[in-house]
């Protein structure tokens, strides 16, 4: 059997490269969420998936383990990724790594559709280089986390591809696939609304016809459904069940917060987007190239994407530079600009050398995420310890300092405290009145003793019984 592993330009086909990147990111895929980068965000999603499995599989009422004495039902992005995790758990029993694998699979397919769409609208070389830079960008690590950021954008790429297909082959199949995937993209993470920037560039002119009207109507319905979920249903859940819902900040306040820390804000662009100074240098050169060659359509694409993204940044405020993954929605736009320039380099060895240098730098800066530090593995003992001392239905408090990671790993529900809370008698009485029976103290975070009955102690944890 003769495998054609090269494309018409003599490069390795993008399908094989996506496959290689898929295999690389399988390293440590079954690891618990112990990596430093945003383990808290992952365990929040894992709590929802596990509670679908153990308590209630209703999509409309996602719940976390940080219940604070109530139900734990929260407003959040539409829990599609979490629900897929739950469905696999029905077959194979619950494991924390299913969500990682689902995201990796969907994100890999998403990049393939990203490639196909750019190939159709621009050319294969631009699509090829754009996909390579996207593969090595911040997507490299976040496409293997239990987080919906690259997951949602990937669904958006599929939706955009079928939107383009519908424009030239107006079948019910193409329309349904467009509507399904673009709706799920927006619902899975509202930041995927960035995909709407791609719609005007699917066409060569702005004359309305039947197919285009259908697409506009479908897009409007998708946006309406997204609005209902995020701005009506989620606040309703927060108000009804008492859990905090992050709806962002005001535009003015967000701009103020960003301006107070411009170095970190800019860092998300010049380093966080690709984890590579080489890539950012090529991006700057690519933008300059567009001006020099008077590629106004590409510049309009960048401008429109930037305006929407600045609005997203302003709505996010300080969270934008605190959490590295907030840059993800704009990275595909940057990758397309880079691919557009790279495709003009006539000497393929020079072009591929730039790609290789970028990938070496980027992966070197991200490879640590594939592995778990030995210093974090003691946390995996928590569930075993808790199962011997704490009834499954008893509420506990853990000094996670805002991070629910250890609450998830204990497989118990309750409260996440700051270290200062452990010294605050009023706070401790408050959680006790809400049903908390035990306090689990991470000794690496808090070394003082509490004035409660000590029922367990080792080098990492102390457990206190606080019920009368």
XYZ file of C-alpha atoms in Angstrom:
468
model
C 0.000 0.000 0.000
C 1.428 3.381 -1.026
C 0.753 6.207 1.446
C 0.933 9.680 -0.024
C 2.263 11.585 2.990
C 3.237 14.733 1.056
C 1.079 17.435 -0.489
C 1.532 18.963 -3.937
C 4.183 21.358 -2.615
C 6.319 18.537 -1.232
C 5.429 19.264 2.404
C 4.187 16.647 4.848
C 0.399 16.636 4.640
C -1.333 18.620 7.368
C -3.359 15.571 8.430
C -0.175 13.764 9.463
C 1.190 16.787 11.284
C -2.060 17.197 13.211
C -1.794 13.489 14.030
C 1.759 13.881 15.342
C 0.729 16.812 17.531
C -2.204 14.740 18.771
C 0.155 11.940 19.809
C 2.583 14.331 21.521
C -0.216 15.798 23.601
C -1.281 12.338 24.716
C 1.730 12.452 27.025
C 0.287 12.665 30.523
C -3.276 12.796 29.200
C -4.505 10.553 32.033
C -2.875 12.706 34.715
C -4.979 14.298 37.413
C -5.446 18.091 37.127
C -2.277 18.865 39.058
C -0.447 21.007 36.492
C 0.158 24.562 37.609
C -1.583 26.317 34.708
C -5.273 26.678 35.570
C -5.888 23.463 37.448
C -8.662 25.370 39.265
C -10.486 25.968 35.979
C -10.232 22.319 35.067
C -11.483 20.978 38.382
C -14.508 23.261 38.186
C -15.434 21.595 34.903
C -14.630 18.166 36.306
C -16.900 18.779 39.281
C -19.763 19.476 36.890
C -19.064 16.300 34.891
C -18.786 14.141 38.021
C -21.972 15.592 39.488
C -23.815 14.836 36.241
C -22.662 11.258 36.781
C -23.320 10.976 40.512
C -26.246 13.311 41.218
C -28.276 14.778 38.368
C -27.573 14.648 34.610
C -29.679 17.712 33.805
C -27.846 19.973 31.357
C -29.757 22.976 32.646
C -28.543 22.711 36.231
C -24.748 22.234 36.330
C -23.377 21.988 39.839
C -19.959 22.144 41.487
C -18.607 20.737 44.755
C -18.006 24.172 46.257
C -21.575 24.316 47.507
C -21.077 26.770 50.406
C -23.846 24.946 52.200
C -26.381 25.100 49.375
C -26.956 23.102 46.180
C -23.802 23.992 44.243
C -25.882 24.753 41.125
C -24.155 27.527 39.188
C -24.461 29.631 36.075
C -21.693 28.817 33.607
C -21.033 28.189 29.937
C -23.311 25.582 28.383
C -21.773 22.359 29.765
C -21.397 20.443 26.498
C -17.816 19.313 27.163
C -18.783 18.295 30.695
C -21.801 16.377 29.418
C -19.738 14.469 26.869
C -17.430 13.555 29.756
C -20.479 12.312 31.667
C -21.747 10.233 28.727
C -18.420 8.425 28.415
C -18.480 7.843 32.179
C -21.784 5.997 31.775
C -19.939 3.443 29.658
C -16.514 3.234 31.304
C -17.192 4.637 34.801
C -15.949 8.063 35.844
C -12.310 9.057 35.275
C -11.016 12.621 35.385
C -9.108 12.455 32.076
C -11.989 11.884 29.648
C -12.549 15.606 29.248
C -8.911 16.136 28.342
C -9.132 13.534 25.593
C -12.450 14.839 24.260
C -11.049 18.365 24.032
C -7.886 17.132 22.329
C -9.871 15.183 19.752
C -12.301 18.017 19.007
C -9.517 20.626 18.889
C -7.496 18.462 16.488
C -10.499 18.058 14.190
C -11.128 21.787 14.551
C -7.669 22.673 13.252
C -8.249 20.397 10.274
C -11.452 22.308 9.433
C -9.540 25.555 10.029
C -7.077 24.350 7.381
C -9.839 23.310 4.967
C -11.653 26.632 5.283
C -8.548 28.753 4.658
C -7.556 26.497 1.773
C -10.918 27.128 0.121
C -11.034 30.869 0.789
C -7.346 31.726 0.268
C -4.916 29.007 -0.791
C -3.358 25.785 0.465
C 0.010 27.275 1.408
C -1.571 29.949 3.576
C -3.793 27.300 5.156
C -0.795 25.056 5.779
C 1.360 27.641 7.520
C -1.586 29.092 9.429
C -2.406 25.646 10.797
C 1.201 24.986 11.802
C 1.385 28.217 13.762
C -1.978 27.554 15.398
C -0.869 24.043 16.376
C 2.213 25.404 18.113
C 0.498 28.362 19.752
C -1.167 28.527 23.159
C -3.553 25.956 21.660
C -0.810 23.366 22.167
C -1.492 23.074 25.893
C -5.058 24.335 26.239
C -6.385 21.822 23.729
C -5.508 19.054 26.218
C -7.130 20.569 29.283
C -10.640 20.033 30.625
C -11.548 23.546 29.497
C -13.900 24.684 26.699
C -11.776 27.462 25.163
C -10.169 25.683 22.189
C -13.069 23.199 22.200
C -15.607 25.940 21.479
C -13.477 27.683 18.857
C -12.953 24.353 17.098
C -16.702 23.807 16.914
C -16.869 27.308 15.455
C -14.381 26.392 12.714
C -16.575 23.447 11.733
C -19.622 25.727 11.700
C -17.839 28.294 9.532
C -16.733 25.609 7.094
C -20.292 24.383 6.596
C -21.511 27.963 6.306
C -19.117 28.364 3.391
C -20.277 25.030 1.943
C -23.895 26.167 2.178
C -23.146 29.321 0.199
C -22.018 27.217 -2.751
C -24.120 24.098 -2.182
C -27.351 25.113 -0.461
C -28.346 21.731 0.954
C -30.251 21.052 4.155
C -27.310 18.991 5.434
C -24.837 21.867 5.098
C -27.243 24.318 6.711
C -28.031 22.053 9.656
C -24.340 21.368 10.282
C -23.552 25.084 10.119
C -26.334 25.962 12.564
C -25.599 23.086 14.944
C -21.866 23.654 15.250
C -21.927 27.448 15.354
C -24.643 27.374 18.029
C -22.762 24.831 20.145
C -19.584 26.876 19.723
C -21.174 30.070 21.040
C -22.918 28.241 23.876
C -19.844 26.258 24.933
C -17.876 29.465 25.516
C -19.142 32.923 24.700
C -15.665 33.948 23.526
C -16.249 31.749 20.454
C -18.533 34.540 19.202
C -15.245 35.797 17.713
C -16.035 33.348 14.902
C -18.639 35.762 13.519
C -15.718 37.796 12.165
C -15.219 35.017 9.636
C -18.681 35.284 8.080
C -18.168 38.428 5.932
C -14.988 36.897 4.528
C -16.765 33.797 3.269
C -18.185 35.844 0.392
C -16.702 37.887 -2.441
C -19.358 40.609 -2.476
C -22.200 41.830 -0.308
C -25.143 41.211 -2.614
C -27.927 39.437 -0.757
C -29.324 36.185 -2.072
C -31.427 33.408 -0.616
C -28.502 31.417 0.800
C -26.948 34.437 2.469
C -30.256 35.466 4.021
C -30.616 31.948 5.423
C -27.136 32.145 6.949
C -27.839 35.534 8.502
C -31.075 34.225 10.016
C -29.315 31.133 11.351
C -26.543 33.230 12.847
C -29.039 35.578 14.495
C -30.932 32.647 16.019
C -27.647 31.211 17.322
C -26.779 34.544 18.915
C -30.263 34.780 20.431
C -29.950 31.315 21.984
C -26.535 32.301 23.329
C -27.968 35.489 24.799
C -30.761 33.566 26.511
C -28.295 31.135 28.097
C -25.700 33.629 29.281
C -27.726 36.715 30.110
C -31.085 35.313 31.229
C -30.685 31.711 32.354
C -27.308 32.020 34.098
C -28.296 35.074 36.176
C -31.521 33.230 37.038
C -29.502 30.267 38.350
C -27.246 32.588 40.330
C -30.202 34.403 41.873
C -32.194 31.245 42.585
C -29.422 29.031 43.942
C -27.127 31.644 45.430
C -23.937 30.871 43.505
C -21.769 33.630 42.040
C -21.942 34.128 38.288
C -19.101 35.874 36.474
C -20.743 38.110 33.888
C -17.676 40.297 33.473
C -17.362 43.954 34.341
C -18.510 47.194 32.722
C -16.684 48.353 29.599
C -15.396 51.530 31.282
C -14.243 49.689 34.390
C -12.636 46.974 32.285
C -10.621 49.470 30.254
C -9.498 51.090 33.494
C -8.356 47.735 34.907
C -6.446 46.881 31.742
C -4.754 50.289 31.636
C -3.535 49.853 35.206
C -1.414 46.886 34.144
C -0.417 47.477 30.550
C 2.783 45.371 30.742
C 0.834 42.209 31.620
C -1.900 43.063 29.126
C 0.610 43.434 26.290
C 2.437 40.296 27.412
C -0.643 38.254 26.535
C -0.085 39.354 22.935
C 3.676 39.348 22.455
C 4.308 36.128 24.362
C 1.149 34.477 25.685
C -0.471 33.988 22.285
C 2.274 31.785 20.817
C 4.689 31.324 23.735
C 7.284 32.408 21.216
C 9.082 35.660 20.492
C 9.855 34.311 17.031
C 6.155 33.978 16.245
C 5.381 37.469 17.499
C 8.207 38.890 15.378
C 6.806 37.111 12.324
C 3.328 38.417 13.192
C 4.549 42.015 13.303
C 6.360 41.496 10.009
C 3.203 39.913 8.535
C 1.083 42.941 9.435
C 3.691 45.229 7.908
C 3.696 43.032 4.807
C -0.076 43.524 4.439
C 0.372 47.294 4.521
C 3.253 47.162 2.058
C 1.345 44.953 -0.382
C -1.892 46.894 0.191
C -3.791 43.759 1.163
C -6.746 45.737 2.428
C -9.064 42.768 2.834
C -6.606 41.070 5.185
C -6.126 44.321 7.098
C -9.903 44.735 7.348
C -10.085 41.184 8.712
C -7.504 42.086 11.372
C -9.206 45.385 12.200
C -12.691 43.897 12.585
C -11.356 41.017 14.694
C -9.354 43.432 16.828
C -12.345 45.689 17.481
C -14.473 42.770 18.660
C -11.605 41.387 20.716
C -10.947 44.741 22.396
C -14.608 44.757 23.413
C -14.131 41.254 24.834
C -11.007 42.401 26.689
C -12.787 45.413 28.140
C -15.696 43.272 29.299
C -13.215 40.869 30.936
C -11.168 43.564 32.658
C -8.248 42.463 34.816
C -9.212 38.810 34.330
C -7.882 39.111 30.768
C -4.262 39.427 31.840
C -4.594 37.327 34.996
C -5.758 34.257 33.076
C -3.596 33.378 30.092
C -6.282 31.532 28.149
C -8.310 34.694 27.510
C -6.051 35.403 24.517
C -7.126 32.185 22.752
C -9.975 33.580 20.561
C -7.728 36.035 18.684
C -4.855 33.598 18.068
C -6.409 32.002 14.932
C -6.587 35.492 13.389
C -2.892 36.002 14.132
C -2.120 32.570 12.665
C -3.910 33.451 9.417
C -1.939 36.695 9.087
C 1.302 34.800 9.639
C 0.267 32.093 7.175
C -0.572 34.737 4.581
C 2.961 36.111 4.796
C 4.732 32.751 5.065
C 3.035 31.559 1.876
C 4.855 34.296 -0.069
C 8.325 33.059 0.899
C 9.544 31.373 -2.273
C 12.355 29.364 -0.696
C 10.540 26.606 1.158
C 13.619 25.764 3.239
C 13.708 29.280 4.668
C 9.987 29.111 5.390
C 10.197 25.696 7.028
C 13.243 26.796 9.040
C 11.180 29.638 10.512
C 8.406 27.170 11.355
C 10.813 24.720 12.990
C 12.492 27.430 15.070
C 9.081 28.666 16.185
C 7.879 25.184 17.127
C 11.056 24.400 19.052
C 10.780 27.624 21.052
C 7.044 27.356 21.633
C 6.967 23.700 22.654
C 10.020 24.189 24.872
C 8.088 26.912 26.685
C 4.996 24.715 27.058
C 6.276 21.149 27.448
C 6.189 21.339 31.251
C 2.408 21.183 31.034
C 2.617 17.591 29.810
C 4.060 16.448 33.114
C 3.058 16.502 36.765
C 5.461 17.801 39.382
C 6.294 15.246 42.061
C 5.751 17.983 44.635
C 2.036 18.047 43.726
C 1.307 14.323 43.810
C 0.625 14.183 47.544
C -2.759 15.763 46.812
C -3.871 12.510 45.206
C -3.997 10.953 48.689
C -6.851 13.224 49.726
C -9.745 11.074 48.570
C -8.348 8.002 50.288
C -7.824 9.936 53.522
C -11.259 11.548 53.393
C -13.032 8.267 52.635
C -11.770 6.779 55.919
C -12.750 9.710 58.120
C -15.466 11.754 56.460
C -18.876 10.490 55.412
C -19.598 11.064 51.716
C -22.472 13.423 52.529
C -20.666 15.468 55.187
C -19.512 18.955 54.221
C -15.851 19.895 54.545
C -13.796 23.079 54.246
C -10.318 23.227 52.709
C -7.843 26.109 52.688
C -7.526 26.205 48.914
C -7.124 29.999 48.878
C -9.654 30.397 46.097
C -8.674 27.185 44.311
C -11.180 24.297 44.582
C -8.614 21.750 43.360
C -8.223 19.910 46.671
C -11.953 19.969 47.346
C -12.432 18.144 44.040
C -9.616 15.704 44.804
C -11.100 14.935 48.219
C -14.351 13.928 46.461
C -16.310 15.852 49.051
C -18.470 18.945 48.933
C -18.332 22.102 50.969
C -16.253 25.255 51.232
C -12.969 26.681 49.958
C -11.312 28.952 52.515
C -8.419 31.384 52.517
C -5.692 30.971 55.109
C -6.949 34.118 56.849
C -10.358 32.481 57.253
C -8.821 29.804 59.452
C -7.986 32.511 62.002
C -11.413 34.118 61.773
C -13.771 32.644 64.366
C -16.788 34.365 62.840
C -16.029 32.783 59.465
C -15.597 29.352 61.020
C -18.843 29.701 62.958
C -20.555 30.755 59.739
C -19.514 27.658 57.766
C -20.342 25.507 60.779
C -23.860 26.933 60.838
C -24.179 25.993 57.151
C -23.423 22.354 57.878
C -19.633 22.112 57.668
C -18.360 19.296 59.900
C -14.667 19.057 59.065
C -11.789 21.347 58.134
C -8.980 19.932 56.019
C -5.843 22.046 56.319
C -3.007 21.874 53.812
C 0.037 22.246 56.068
C 2.145 23.578 53.213
C -0.201 26.572 53.108
C -1.038 27.002 56.807
C 1.121 25.755 59.671
C -0.755 26.978 62.772
C -2.976 24.716 64.855
C -6.709 25.261 65.187
C -8.658 25.023 68.411
C -10.686 22.016 67.271
C -10.491 18.260 67.683
C -7.725 16.857 65.481
C -8.690 13.517 63.920
C -5.909 13.113 61.350
C -2.409 14.384 60.710
C 0.406 13.573 58.315
C 3.186 15.606 56.714
C 0.772 17.246 54.281
C -2.652 17.542 55.913
C -4.438 17.994 59.216
C -8.148 17.253 59.554
C -10.218 18.839 62.318
C -13.704 17.884 63.418
C -15.692 21.038 64.155
C -19.198 19.752 64.848
C -20.393 19.796 68.455
